[in-house]
């Protein structure tokens, strides 16, 4: 891919996205593929204020529409400061989360807002990943992992009984976009997960 490309890793919290993004980046580097691994929210040059705002408890109490606007602003900064320059230099950009997370988390409870999120994305971002990997794991496994990682103080649990629906939304997005999405079973050894993700990436690169 002479002009570079964009790969997003998606799934509910606890799915292992960050770990698999890093593993994919290292595997591609070994294969001689120039790449950069990043994340949302807050990725990009000078993106720390977005991370501080969007990744902590400060969003609690804000409406979903406000959250969607903030995440889109952070994504635009991410795009301008890192993603597009890297792609223009022929790099593969691997991002832990992209627009599908906003579609799922902010749009899951309001069909009208979900449509507006798509419209906002088209207007302000204008690109979709070339490949999206959805790492799918059972909700029970996700909660266990997040508890171990954060001691139980997590925004994930604020979704309560809706967590299974969030998982299903990621699967629905993948099924609706088979040209760019692949669902990978994340409830197994991370080496097997990484191997399957690498196969998907190699299919894109070929």
mmCIF file of C-alpha atoms in Angstrom:
data_model
loop_
_atom_site.group_PDB
_atom_site.id
_atom_site.type_symbol
_atom_site.label_atom_id
_atom_site.label_comp_id
_atom_site.label_asym_id
_atom_site.label_seq_id
_atom_site.Cartn_x
_atom_site.Cartn_y
_atom_site.Cartn_z
ATOM 1 C CA UNK A 1 0.000 0.000 0.000
ATOM 2 C CA UNK A 2 2.082 2.899 -1.354
ATOM 3 C CA UNK A 3 -0.022 5.547 0.373
ATOM 4 C CA UNK A 4 -0.179 3.798 3.702
ATOM 5 C CA UNK A 5 -3.302 2.589 5.416
ATOM 6 C CA UNK A 6 -5.380 2.642 8.576
ATOM 7 C CA UNK A 7 -6.147 -0.368 10.777
ATOM 8 C CA UNK A 8 -8.428 -0.006 13.801
ATOM 9 C CA UNK A 9 -8.724 -2.451 16.682
ATOM 10 C CA UNK A 10 -12.164 -2.387 18.313
ATOM 11 C CA UNK A 11 -14.176 -4.141 21.013
ATOM 12 C CA UNK A 12 -15.489 -3.587 24.507
ATOM 13 C CA UNK A 13 -13.115 -2.657 27.333
ATOM 14 C CA UNK A 14 -11.108 -5.645 28.466
ATOM 15 C CA UNK A 15 -10.964 -7.205 25.007
ATOM 16 C CA UNK A 16 -7.191 -6.789 24.797
ATOM 17 C CA UNK A 17 -7.157 -4.144 22.067
ATOM 18 C CA UNK A 18 -4.093 -2.258 23.261
ATOM 19 C CA UNK A 19 -2.015 -5.402 23.629
ATOM 20 C CA UNK A 20 -2.998 -6.695 20.202
ATOM 21 C CA UNK A 21 -2.373 -3.322 18.545
ATOM 22 C CA UNK A 22 1.165 -3.343 19.936
ATOM 23 C CA UNK A 23 1.721 -6.946 18.880
ATOM 24 C CA UNK A 24 0.512 -6.245 15.363
ATOM 25 C CA UNK A 25 2.808 -3.242 15.076
ATOM 26 C CA UNK A 26 5.815 -5.318 16.145
ATOM 27 C CA UNK A 27 4.926 -8.149 13.752
ATOM 28 C CA UNK A 28 4.592 -5.763 10.831
ATOM 29 C CA UNK A 29 7.896 -4.116 11.728
ATOM 30 C CA UNK A 30 9.624 -7.516 11.690
ATOM 31 C CA UNK A 31 8.141 -8.052 8.222
ATOM 32 C CA UNK A 32 9.560 -4.726 7.067
ATOM 33 C CA UNK A 33 6.259 -2.836 7.057
ATOM 34 C CA UNK A 34 6.652 0.729 8.328
ATOM 35 C CA UNK A 35 3.917 1.373 10.866
ATOM 36 C CA UNK A 36 2.907 3.415 13.874
ATOM 37 C CA UNK A 37 0.689 2.331 16.778
ATOM 38 C CA UNK A 38 -1.621 4.884 18.352
ATOM 39 C CA UNK A 39 -4.831 5.081 20.358
ATOM 40 C CA UNK A 40 -8.014 7.003 21.081
ATOM 41 C CA UNK A 41 -8.973 9.154 22.811
ATOM 42 C CA UNK A 42 -5.955 11.422 23.025
ATOM 43 C CA UNK A 43 -3.702 10.041 20.303
ATOM 44 C CA UNK A 44 -1.654 12.371 18.167
ATOM 45 C CA UNK A 45 0.828 15.141 18.787
ATOM 46 C CA UNK A 46 -0.293 17.174 21.788
ATOM 47 C CA UNK A 47 -3.352 14.989 22.371
ATOM 48 C CA UNK A 48 -2.848 14.633 26.132
ATOM 49 C CA UNK A 49 -5.566 17.195 27.047
ATOM 50 C CA UNK A 50 -8.098 15.148 25.094
ATOM 51 C CA UNK A 51 -7.014 12.019 26.932
ATOM 52 C CA UNK A 52 -7.347 13.702 30.313
ATOM 53 C CA UNK A 53 -10.806 14.943 29.397
ATOM 54 C CA UNK A 54 -12.220 11.848 27.740
ATOM 55 C CA UNK A 55 -10.574 8.861 29.402
ATOM 56 C CA UNK A 56 -11.377 9.641 33.024
ATOM 57 C CA UNK A 57 -14.415 10.294 35.148
ATOM 58 C CA UNK A 58 -14.988 13.819 33.845
ATOM 59 C CA UNK A 59 -17.476 12.655 31.205
ATOM 60 C CA UNK A 60 -19.878 11.240 33.750
ATOM 61 C CA UNK A 61 -23.003 13.342 33.741
ATOM 62 C CA UNK A 62 -22.518 14.690 30.227
ATOM 63 C CA UNK A 63 -25.046 13.776 27.574
ATOM 64 C CA UNK A 64 -24.189 11.279 24.838
ATOM 65 C CA UNK A 65 -24.439 13.974 22.150
ATOM 66 C CA UNK A 66 -21.906 16.139 23.974
ATOM 67 C CA UNK A 67 -19.620 13.152 24.360
ATOM 68 C CA UNK A 68 -19.890 12.401 20.639
ATOM 69 C CA UNK A 69 -18.876 15.953 19.781
ATOM 70 C CA UNK A 70 -15.880 15.807 22.117
ATOM 71 C CA UNK A 71 -14.713 12.460 20.776
ATOM 72 C CA UNK A 72 -15.036 13.728 17.212
ATOM 73 C CA UNK A 73 -12.959 16.802 18.059
ATOM 74 C CA UNK A 74 -10.280 14.566 19.557
ATOM 75 C CA UNK A 75 -10.400 12.325 16.486
ATOM 76 C CA UNK A 76 -9.986 15.288 14.139
ATOM 77 C CA UNK A 77 -6.877 16.332 16.041
ATOM 78 C CA UNK A 78 -5.635 12.733 15.922
ATOM 79 C CA UNK A 79 -6.236 12.655 12.181
ATOM 80 C CA UNK A 80 -4.492 15.940 11.438
ATOM 81 C CA UNK A 81 -1.520 15.555 13.757
ATOM 82 C CA UNK A 82 -0.673 11.887 13.267
ATOM 83 C CA UNK A 83 -2.846 9.646 11.110
ATOM 84 C CA UNK A 84 -2.900 11.551 7.818
ATOM 85 C CA UNK A 85 0.788 12.592 7.898
ATOM 86 C CA UNK A 86 1.824 9.013 8.658
ATOM 87 C CA UNK A 87 -0.338 7.594 5.880
ATOM 88 C CA UNK A 88 0.970 10.172 3.420
ATOM 89 C CA UNK A 89 4.466 8.937 4.257
ATOM 90 C CA UNK A 90 3.428 5.393 3.386
ATOM 91 C CA UNK A 91 3.003 4.102 6.939
ATOM 92 C CA UNK A 92 0.365 1.735 8.225
ATOM 93 C CA UNK A 93 -1.385 3.342 11.194
ATOM 94 C CA UNK A 94 -2.748 0.956 13.809
ATOM 95 C CA UNK A 95 -5.157 2.622 16.205
ATOM 96 C CA UNK A 96 -6.635 1.256 19.406
ATOM 97 C CA UNK A 97 -10.204 2.506 18.824
ATOM 98 C CA UNK A 98 -11.611 4.762 16.127
ATOM 99 C CA UNK A 99 -15.095 5.901 15.099
ATOM 100 C CA UNK A 100 -16.800 2.539 15.686
ATOM 101 C CA UNK A 101 -16.287 3.008 19.427
ATOM 102 C CA UNK A 102 -18.160 6.315 19.274
ATOM 103 C CA UNK A 103 -20.911 4.681 17.264
ATOM 104 C CA UNK A 104 -21.243 1.961 19.889
ATOM 105 C CA UNK A 105 -20.762 3.773 23.185
ATOM 106 C CA UNK A 106 -22.364 7.131 22.438
ATOM 107 C CA UNK A 107 -24.906 6.007 19.857
ATOM 108 C CA UNK A 108 -26.105 2.708 21.280
ATOM 109 C CA UNK A 109 -29.165 4.065 23.113
ATOM 110 C CA UNK A 110 -30.438 6.583 20.571
ATOM 111 C CA UNK A 111 -31.015 5.725 16.914
ATOM 112 C CA UNK A 112 -31.356 9.360 15.929
ATOM 113 C CA UNK A 113 -28.067 10.265 17.622
ATOM 114 C CA UNK A 114 -26.409 7.272 15.974
ATOM 115 C CA UNK A 115 -27.352 8.696 12.578
ATOM 116 C CA UNK A 116 -26.004 12.095 13.592
ATOM 117 C CA UNK A 117 -22.722 10.517 14.692
ATOM 118 C CA UNK A 118 -22.352 9.034 11.200
ATOM 119 C CA UNK A 119 -23.159 12.399 9.637
ATOM 120 C CA UNK A 120 -20.682 14.169 11.902
ATOM 121 C CA UNK A 121 -18.021 11.612 11.060
ATOM 122 C CA UNK A 122 -18.592 12.062 7.330
ATOM 123 C CA UNK A 123 -18.398 15.829 7.710
ATOM 124 C CA UNK A 124 -15.413 16.171 10.054
ATOM 125 C CA UNK A 125 -13.346 12.991 9.629
ATOM 126 C CA UNK A 126 -14.229 11.664 6.201
ATOM 127 C CA UNK A 127 -12.345 8.352 6.268
ATOM 128 C CA UNK A 128 -13.022 4.843 7.501
ATOM 129 C CA UNK A 129 -10.307 2.340 8.396
ATOM 130 C CA UNK A 130 -9.052 0.121 5.611
ATOM 131 C CA UNK A 131 -9.351 -2.748 8.084
ATOM 132 C CA UNK A 132 -11.188 -2.995 11.399
ATOM 133 C CA UNK A 133 -10.503 -5.875 13.754
ATOM 134 C CA UNK A 134 -13.298 -6.432 16.288
ATOM 135 C CA UNK A 135 -11.984 -8.491 19.197
ATOM 136 C CA UNK A 136 -14.995 -10.237 20.670
ATOM 137 C CA UNK A 137 -15.003 -11.582 24.228
ATOM 138 C CA UNK A 138 -17.717 -12.592 26.713
ATOM 139 C CA UNK A 139 -18.863 -9.797 29.001
ATOM 140 C CA UNK A 140 -17.874 -11.805 32.080
ATOM 141 C CA UNK A 141 -14.300 -12.082 30.825
ATOM 142 C CA UNK A 142 -14.170 -8.374 30.033
ATOM 143 C CA UNK A 143 -15.350 -7.390 33.505
ATOM 144 C CA UNK A 144 -12.862 -9.722 35.154
ATOM 145 C CA UNK A 145 -9.977 -8.263 33.169
ATOM 146 C CA UNK A 146 -11.000 -4.676 33.854
ATOM 147 C CA UNK A 147 -11.339 -5.389 37.579
ATOM 148 C CA UNK A 148 -7.853 -6.847 37.639
ATOM 149 C CA UNK A 149 -6.481 -3.854 35.747
ATOM 150 C CA UNK A 150 -8.197 -1.013 37.580
ATOM 151 C CA UNK A 151 -9.444 -2.386 40.885
ATOM 152 C CA UNK A 152 -13.048 -2.101 39.747
ATOM 153 C CA UNK A 153 -13.163 1.697 39.365
ATOM 154 C CA UNK A 154 -14.092 1.803 35.719
ATOM 155 C CA UNK A 155 -16.475 3.640 33.458
ATOM 156 C CA UNK A 156 -17.224 0.324 31.793
ATOM 157 C CA UNK A 157 -19.412 -0.771 34.668
ATOM 158 C CA UNK A 158 -21.566 2.352 34.366
ATOM 159 C CA UNK A 159 -23.178 0.709 31.342
ATOM 160 C CA UNK A 160 -24.400 -2.104 33.602
ATOM 161 C CA UNK A 161 -26.787 -4.473 31.882
ATOM 162 C CA UNK A 162 -26.207 -2.694 28.576
ATOM 163 C CA UNK A 163 -22.706 -4.148 28.295
ATOM 164 C CA UNK A 164 -23.872 -7.206 26.379
ATOM 165 C CA UNK A 165 -25.738 -4.905 24.009
ATOM 166 C CA UNK A 166 -22.544 -2.900 23.460
ATOM 167 C CA UNK A 167 -20.757 -6.116 22.558
ATOM 168 C CA UNK A 168 -23.532 -7.006 20.141
ATOM 169 C CA UNK A 169 -23.334 -3.545 18.565
ATOM 170 C CA UNK A 170 -19.691 -4.083 17.662
ATOM 171 C CA UNK A 171 -20.630 -7.397 16.053
ATOM 172 C CA UNK A 172 -23.500 -5.740 14.188
ATOM 173 C CA UNK A 173 -21.166 -3.077 12.792
ATOM 174 C CA UNK A 174 -18.780 -5.791 11.634
ATOM 175 C CA UNK A 175 -21.569 -7.752 9.973
ATOM 176 C CA UNK A 176 -22.839 -4.624 8.226
ATOM 177 C CA UNK A 177 -19.352 -3.783 6.927
ATOM 178 C CA UNK A 178 -17.767 -7.091 5.873
ATOM 179 C CA UNK A 179 -15.562 -5.298 3.344
ATOM 180 C CA UNK A 180 -13.507 -3.728 6.154
ATOM 181 C CA UNK A 181 -14.336 -5.637 9.360
ATOM 182 C CA UNK A 182 -13.188 -8.972 10.727
ATOM 183 C CA UNK A 183 -14.341 -10.439 14.042
ATOM 184 C CA UNK A 184 -11.678 -12.257 16.048
ATOM 185 C CA UNK A 185 -12.377 -14.490 19.054
ATOM 186 C CA UNK A 186 -10.597 -12.804 21.952
ATOM 187 C CA UNK A 187 -11.404 -15.436 24.575
ATOM 188 C CA UNK A 188 -8.264 -17.514 24.026
ATOM 189 C CA UNK A 189 -4.490 -17.355 24.192
ATOM 190 C CA UNK A 190 -3.203 -13.961 23.036
ATOM 191 C CA UNK A 191 -0.675 -15.602 20.690
ATOM 192 C CA UNK A 192 -3.472 -17.236 18.701
ATOM 193 C CA UNK A 193 -5.385 -13.959 18.610
ATOM 194 C CA UNK A 194 -2.308 -12.112 17.365
ATOM 195 C CA UNK A 195 -1.686 -14.715 14.669
ATOM 196 C CA UNK A 196 -5.224 -14.364 13.314
ATOM 197 C CA UNK A 197 -5.046 -10.560 13.352
ATOM 198 C CA UNK A 198 -1.742 -10.705 11.463
ATOM 199 C CA UNK A 199 -3.359 -12.881 8.795
ATOM 200 C CA UNK A 200 -6.084 -10.257 8.361
ATOM 201 C CA UNK A 201 -3.505 -7.479 8.118
ATOM 202 C CA UNK A 202 -1.445 -9.392 5.570
ATOM 203 C CA UNK A 203 -4.529 -9.873 3.420
ATOM 204 C CA UNK A 204 -4.982 -6.097 3.430
ATOM 205 C CA UNK A 205 -1.336 -5.430 2.636
ATOM 206 C CA UNK A 206 -1.297 -7.926 -0.218
#
